[in-house]
Coordinates of C-alpha atoms and ligand atoms in Angstrom, one line a residue:
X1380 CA -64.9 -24.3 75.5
X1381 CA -68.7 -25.0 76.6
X1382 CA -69.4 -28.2 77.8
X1383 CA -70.8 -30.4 81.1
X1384 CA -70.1 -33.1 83.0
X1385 CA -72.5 -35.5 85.0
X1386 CA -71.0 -38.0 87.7
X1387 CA -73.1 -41.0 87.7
X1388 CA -73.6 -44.2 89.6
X1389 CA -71.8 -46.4 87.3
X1390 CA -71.0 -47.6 84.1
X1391 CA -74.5 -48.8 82.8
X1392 CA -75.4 -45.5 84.1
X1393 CA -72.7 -44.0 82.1
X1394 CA -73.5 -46.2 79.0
X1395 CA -77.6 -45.4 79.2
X1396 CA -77.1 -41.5 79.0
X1397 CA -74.7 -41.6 76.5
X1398 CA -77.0 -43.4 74.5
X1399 CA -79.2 -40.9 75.1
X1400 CA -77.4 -38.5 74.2
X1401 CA -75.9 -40.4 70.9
X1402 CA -80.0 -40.5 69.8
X1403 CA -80.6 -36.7 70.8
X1404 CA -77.5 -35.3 68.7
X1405 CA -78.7 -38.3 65.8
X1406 CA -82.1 -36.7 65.4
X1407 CA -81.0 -32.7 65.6
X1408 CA -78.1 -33.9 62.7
X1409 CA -80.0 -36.1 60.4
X1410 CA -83.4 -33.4 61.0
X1411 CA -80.9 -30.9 59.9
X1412 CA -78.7 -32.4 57.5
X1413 CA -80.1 -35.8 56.6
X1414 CA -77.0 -37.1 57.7
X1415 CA -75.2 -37.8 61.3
X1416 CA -71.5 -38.7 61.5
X1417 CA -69.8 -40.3 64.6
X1418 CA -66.1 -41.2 65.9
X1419 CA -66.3 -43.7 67.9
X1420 CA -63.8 -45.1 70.3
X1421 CA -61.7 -48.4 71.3
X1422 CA -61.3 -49.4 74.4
X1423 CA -63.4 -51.3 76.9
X1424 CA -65.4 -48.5 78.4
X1425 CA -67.8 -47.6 75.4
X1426 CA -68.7 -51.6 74.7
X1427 CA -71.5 -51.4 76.9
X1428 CA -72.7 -48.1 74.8
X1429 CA -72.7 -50.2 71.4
X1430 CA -74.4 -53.1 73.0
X1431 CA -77.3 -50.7 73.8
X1432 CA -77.5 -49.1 71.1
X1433 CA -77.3 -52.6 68.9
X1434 CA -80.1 -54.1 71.5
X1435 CA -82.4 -51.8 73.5
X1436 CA -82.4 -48.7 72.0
X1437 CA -81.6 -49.5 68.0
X1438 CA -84.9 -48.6 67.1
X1439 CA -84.4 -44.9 68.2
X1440 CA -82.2 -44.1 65.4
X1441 CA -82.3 -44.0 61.4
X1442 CA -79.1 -46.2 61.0
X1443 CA -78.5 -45.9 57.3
X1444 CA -78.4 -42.2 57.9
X1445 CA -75.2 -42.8 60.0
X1446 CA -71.9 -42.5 59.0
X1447 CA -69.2 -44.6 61.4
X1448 CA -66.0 -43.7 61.6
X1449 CA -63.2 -44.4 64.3
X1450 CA -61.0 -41.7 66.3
X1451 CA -58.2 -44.5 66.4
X1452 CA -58.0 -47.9 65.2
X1453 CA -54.8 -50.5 65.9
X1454 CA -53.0 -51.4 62.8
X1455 CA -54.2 -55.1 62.6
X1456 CA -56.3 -57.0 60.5
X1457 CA -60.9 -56.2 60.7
X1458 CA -60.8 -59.9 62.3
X1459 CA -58.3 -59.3 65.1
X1460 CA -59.8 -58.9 68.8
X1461 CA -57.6 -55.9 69.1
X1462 CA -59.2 -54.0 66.3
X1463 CA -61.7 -51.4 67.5
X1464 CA -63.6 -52.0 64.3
X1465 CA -64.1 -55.5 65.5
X1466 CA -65.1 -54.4 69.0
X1467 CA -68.1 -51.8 67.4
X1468 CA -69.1 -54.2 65.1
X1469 CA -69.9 -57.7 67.2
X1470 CA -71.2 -55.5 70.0
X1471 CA -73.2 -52.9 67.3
X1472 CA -72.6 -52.7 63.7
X1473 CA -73.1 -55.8 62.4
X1474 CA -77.1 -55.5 64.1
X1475 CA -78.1 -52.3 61.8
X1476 CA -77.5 -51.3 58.3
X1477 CA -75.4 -48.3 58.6
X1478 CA -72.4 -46.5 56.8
X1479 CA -68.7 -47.9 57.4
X1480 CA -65.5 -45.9 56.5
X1481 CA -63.2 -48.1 58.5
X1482 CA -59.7 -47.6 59.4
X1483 CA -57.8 -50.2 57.3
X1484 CA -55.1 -50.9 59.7
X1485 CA -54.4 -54.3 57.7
X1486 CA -52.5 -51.1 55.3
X1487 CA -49.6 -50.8 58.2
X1488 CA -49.6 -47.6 60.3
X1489 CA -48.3 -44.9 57.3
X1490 CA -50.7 -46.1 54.4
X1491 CA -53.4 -46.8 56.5
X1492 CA -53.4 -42.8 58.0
X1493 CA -52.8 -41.3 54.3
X1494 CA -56.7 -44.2 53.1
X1495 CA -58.8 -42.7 56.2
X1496 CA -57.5 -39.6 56.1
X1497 CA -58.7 -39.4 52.1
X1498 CA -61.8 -41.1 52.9
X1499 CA -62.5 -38.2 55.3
X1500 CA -61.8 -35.5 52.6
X1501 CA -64.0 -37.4 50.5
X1502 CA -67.0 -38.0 52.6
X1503 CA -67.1 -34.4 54.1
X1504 CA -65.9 -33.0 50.6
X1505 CA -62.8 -31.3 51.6
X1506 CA -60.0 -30.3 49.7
X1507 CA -58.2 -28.7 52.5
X1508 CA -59.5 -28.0 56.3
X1509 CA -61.0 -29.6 58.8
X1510 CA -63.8 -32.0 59.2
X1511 CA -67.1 -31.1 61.3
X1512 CA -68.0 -34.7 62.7
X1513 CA -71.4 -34.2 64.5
X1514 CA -70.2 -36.3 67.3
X1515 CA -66.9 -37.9 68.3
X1516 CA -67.0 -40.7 71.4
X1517 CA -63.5 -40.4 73.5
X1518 CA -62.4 -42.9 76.2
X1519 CA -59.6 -41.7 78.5
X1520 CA -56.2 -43.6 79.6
X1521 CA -55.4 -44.2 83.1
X1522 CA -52.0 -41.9 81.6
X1523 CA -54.7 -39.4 80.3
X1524 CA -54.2 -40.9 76.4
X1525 CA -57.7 -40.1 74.2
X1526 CA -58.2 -41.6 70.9
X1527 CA -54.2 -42.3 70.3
X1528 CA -52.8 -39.5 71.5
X1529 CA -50.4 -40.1 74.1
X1530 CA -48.5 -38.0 76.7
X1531 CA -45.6 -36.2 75.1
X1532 CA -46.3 -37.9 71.6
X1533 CA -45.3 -35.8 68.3
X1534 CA -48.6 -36.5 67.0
X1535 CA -50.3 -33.9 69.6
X1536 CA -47.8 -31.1 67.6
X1537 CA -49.4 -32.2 64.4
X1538 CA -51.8 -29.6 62.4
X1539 CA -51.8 -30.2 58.6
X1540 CA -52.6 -33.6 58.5
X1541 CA -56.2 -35.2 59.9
X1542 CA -55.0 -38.9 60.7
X1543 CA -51.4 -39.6 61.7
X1544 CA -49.6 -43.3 62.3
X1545 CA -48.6 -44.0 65.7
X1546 CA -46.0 -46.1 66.2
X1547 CA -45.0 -45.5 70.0
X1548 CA -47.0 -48.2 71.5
X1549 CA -47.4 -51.8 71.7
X1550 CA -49.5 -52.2 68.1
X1551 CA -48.7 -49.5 65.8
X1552 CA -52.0 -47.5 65.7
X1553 CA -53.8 -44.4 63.5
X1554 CA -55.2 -41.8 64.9
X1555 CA -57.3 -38.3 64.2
X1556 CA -55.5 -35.6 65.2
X1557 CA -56.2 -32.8 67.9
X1558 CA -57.1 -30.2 65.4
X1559 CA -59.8 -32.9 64.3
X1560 CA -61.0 -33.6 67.8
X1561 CA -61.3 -30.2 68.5
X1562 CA -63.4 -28.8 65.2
X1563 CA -66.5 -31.5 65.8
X1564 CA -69.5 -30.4 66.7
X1565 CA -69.8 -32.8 70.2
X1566 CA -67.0 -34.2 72.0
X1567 CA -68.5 -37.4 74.1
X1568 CA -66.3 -38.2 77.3
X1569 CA -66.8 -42.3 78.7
X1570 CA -64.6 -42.5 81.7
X1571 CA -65.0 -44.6 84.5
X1572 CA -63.2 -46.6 87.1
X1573 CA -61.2 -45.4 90.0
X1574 CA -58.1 -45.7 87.7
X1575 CA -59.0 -43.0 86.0
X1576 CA -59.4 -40.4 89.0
X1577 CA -56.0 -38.9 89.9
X1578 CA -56.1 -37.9 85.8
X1579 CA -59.3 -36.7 86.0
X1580 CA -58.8 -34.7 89.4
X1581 CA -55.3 -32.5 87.5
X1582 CA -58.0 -32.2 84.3
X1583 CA -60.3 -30.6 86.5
X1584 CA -58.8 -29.6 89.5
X1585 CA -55.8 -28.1 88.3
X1586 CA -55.1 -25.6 85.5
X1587 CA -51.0 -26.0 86.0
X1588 CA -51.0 -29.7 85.0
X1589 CA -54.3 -30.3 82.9
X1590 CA -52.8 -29.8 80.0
X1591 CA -50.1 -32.2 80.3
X1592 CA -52.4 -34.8 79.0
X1593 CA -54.0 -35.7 76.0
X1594 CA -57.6 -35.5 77.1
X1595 CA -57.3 -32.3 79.2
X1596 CA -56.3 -30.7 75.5
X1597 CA -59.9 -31.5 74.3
X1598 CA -61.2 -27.9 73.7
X1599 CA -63.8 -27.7 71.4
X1600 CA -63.6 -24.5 69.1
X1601 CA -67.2 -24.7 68.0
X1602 CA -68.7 -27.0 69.5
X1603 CA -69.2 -28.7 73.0
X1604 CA -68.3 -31.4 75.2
X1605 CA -69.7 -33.7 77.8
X1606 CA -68.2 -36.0 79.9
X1607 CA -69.8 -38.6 81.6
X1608 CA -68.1 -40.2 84.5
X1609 CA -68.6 -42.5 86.9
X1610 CA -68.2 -42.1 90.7
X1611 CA -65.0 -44.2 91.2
X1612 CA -63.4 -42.1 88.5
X1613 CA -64.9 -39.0 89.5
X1614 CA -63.7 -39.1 93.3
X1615 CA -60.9 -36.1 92.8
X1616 CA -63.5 -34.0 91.1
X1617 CA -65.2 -31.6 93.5
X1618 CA -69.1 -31.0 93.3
X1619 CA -71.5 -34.0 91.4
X1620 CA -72.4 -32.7 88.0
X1621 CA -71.9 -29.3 86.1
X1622 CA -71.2 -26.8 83.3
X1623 CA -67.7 -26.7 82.8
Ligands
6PG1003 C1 -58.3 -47.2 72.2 C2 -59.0 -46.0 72.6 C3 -58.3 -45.4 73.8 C4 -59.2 -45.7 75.0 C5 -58.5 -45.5 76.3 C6 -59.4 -46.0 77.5 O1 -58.3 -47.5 71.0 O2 -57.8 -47.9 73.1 O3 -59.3 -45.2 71.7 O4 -58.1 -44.0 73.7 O5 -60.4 -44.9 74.9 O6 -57.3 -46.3 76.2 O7 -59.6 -47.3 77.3 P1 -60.6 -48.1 78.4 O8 -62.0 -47.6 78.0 O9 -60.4 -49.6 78.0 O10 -60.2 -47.7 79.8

């Protein structure tokens, strides 16, 4: 795995160079390819991103190059303040004219995975394997959940399929699997709050118990990942900012 991490003052901190790093890996995929395609996360920690990238910096990037898509999305209705559609798209996508391939959770859990995971195939052209997204965006659970993969869940077993239901939690939810996580190009990290350290600290600090959650099983086989933290969550990590 190659990858870095930066500690960093805060959360608008955080939020700024992820967006600049969201515009950097734009330009190198749509200068390349003519297209850029991004995971993005739920959660409260990225909102700040999308709000800067709808406001202050939308005018870095060629939207209707972009492809959205989600790493997880709650099985609930487009409308619903629990959807992580909803969240990306009052904060971001309704402000720029890009491409959607939403999660339609309104499906239920099962019917929902097998849409997404055929409107992946179709959009990366895949009859079998795996998809190369140019970027996902991970949060991090104060249980050390990413996308929704939680602690001790079958779904983290799961290697044919590229979305699975998950039905373990509160809202039944999809999610992309870790063989999916782990085959795109950039992996991008937003954790922050003190919640987070004691995960972050075994992820780490300690090779016995990192893998015992979700986000410490992020291992890019191609490509790389960053993690941007901020200081309250970073407070178990030794050192301020490296290579990993
Ligand atoms: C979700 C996210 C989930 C999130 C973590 C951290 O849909 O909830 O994909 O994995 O990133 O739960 O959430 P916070 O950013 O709110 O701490």
């Amino acid at each position: 795995m190659t990858g870095e991490f930066h500690v960093l003052s805060g959360l608008e901190a955080v939020s700024h160079k992820a967006a600049s790093v969201f515009i950097k890996l734009s330009e190198s995929s749509i200068a390349s390819k003519g297209r850029f395609s991004v995971a993005l996360s739920g959660g409260s920690t990225p909102g700040r991103l999308y709000a800067f990238l709808g406001s202050e910096y939308r005018d870095n990037i060629q939207w209707d190059s972009v492809d959205f898509f989600w790493g997880d999305e709650r099985c609930v209705s487009k409308e619903h303040e629990q959807s992580n559609f909803k969240s990306a798209y009052d904060a971001l996508l309704s402000k720029v004219s890009a491409n959607i391939h939403r999660v339609k959770g309104e499906l239920g859990p099962e019917r929902a995975a097998i849409e997404y995971e055929n409107d992946i195939r179709m959009h990366f052209r895949l009859k079998s394997g795996l998809p190369v997204f140019d970027l996902i965006v991970l949060g991090m659970g104060e249980d050390g959940h990413t996308a929704s993969l939680f602690p001790g869940s079958e779904s983290l077993k799961e290697t044919e399929r590229l979305a699975v239901p998950v039905y373990d939690v509160e809202i039944p939810r999809v999610t992309l699997t870790l063989p999916v996580l782990n085959n795109a190009s950039h992996l991008l990290f937003l954790v922050a709050g003190r919640s987070k350290a004691e995960v972050l600290r075994h992820i780490f600090e300690n090779e016995d118990k990192r893998y015992d959650y979700p986000a410490g099983l992020i291992s890019p086989v191609h490509g790389d990942v960053t993690w941007l933290i901020d200081k309250d969550a970073a407070t178990g990590i030794k050192g301020g900012s490296g290579a990993l």
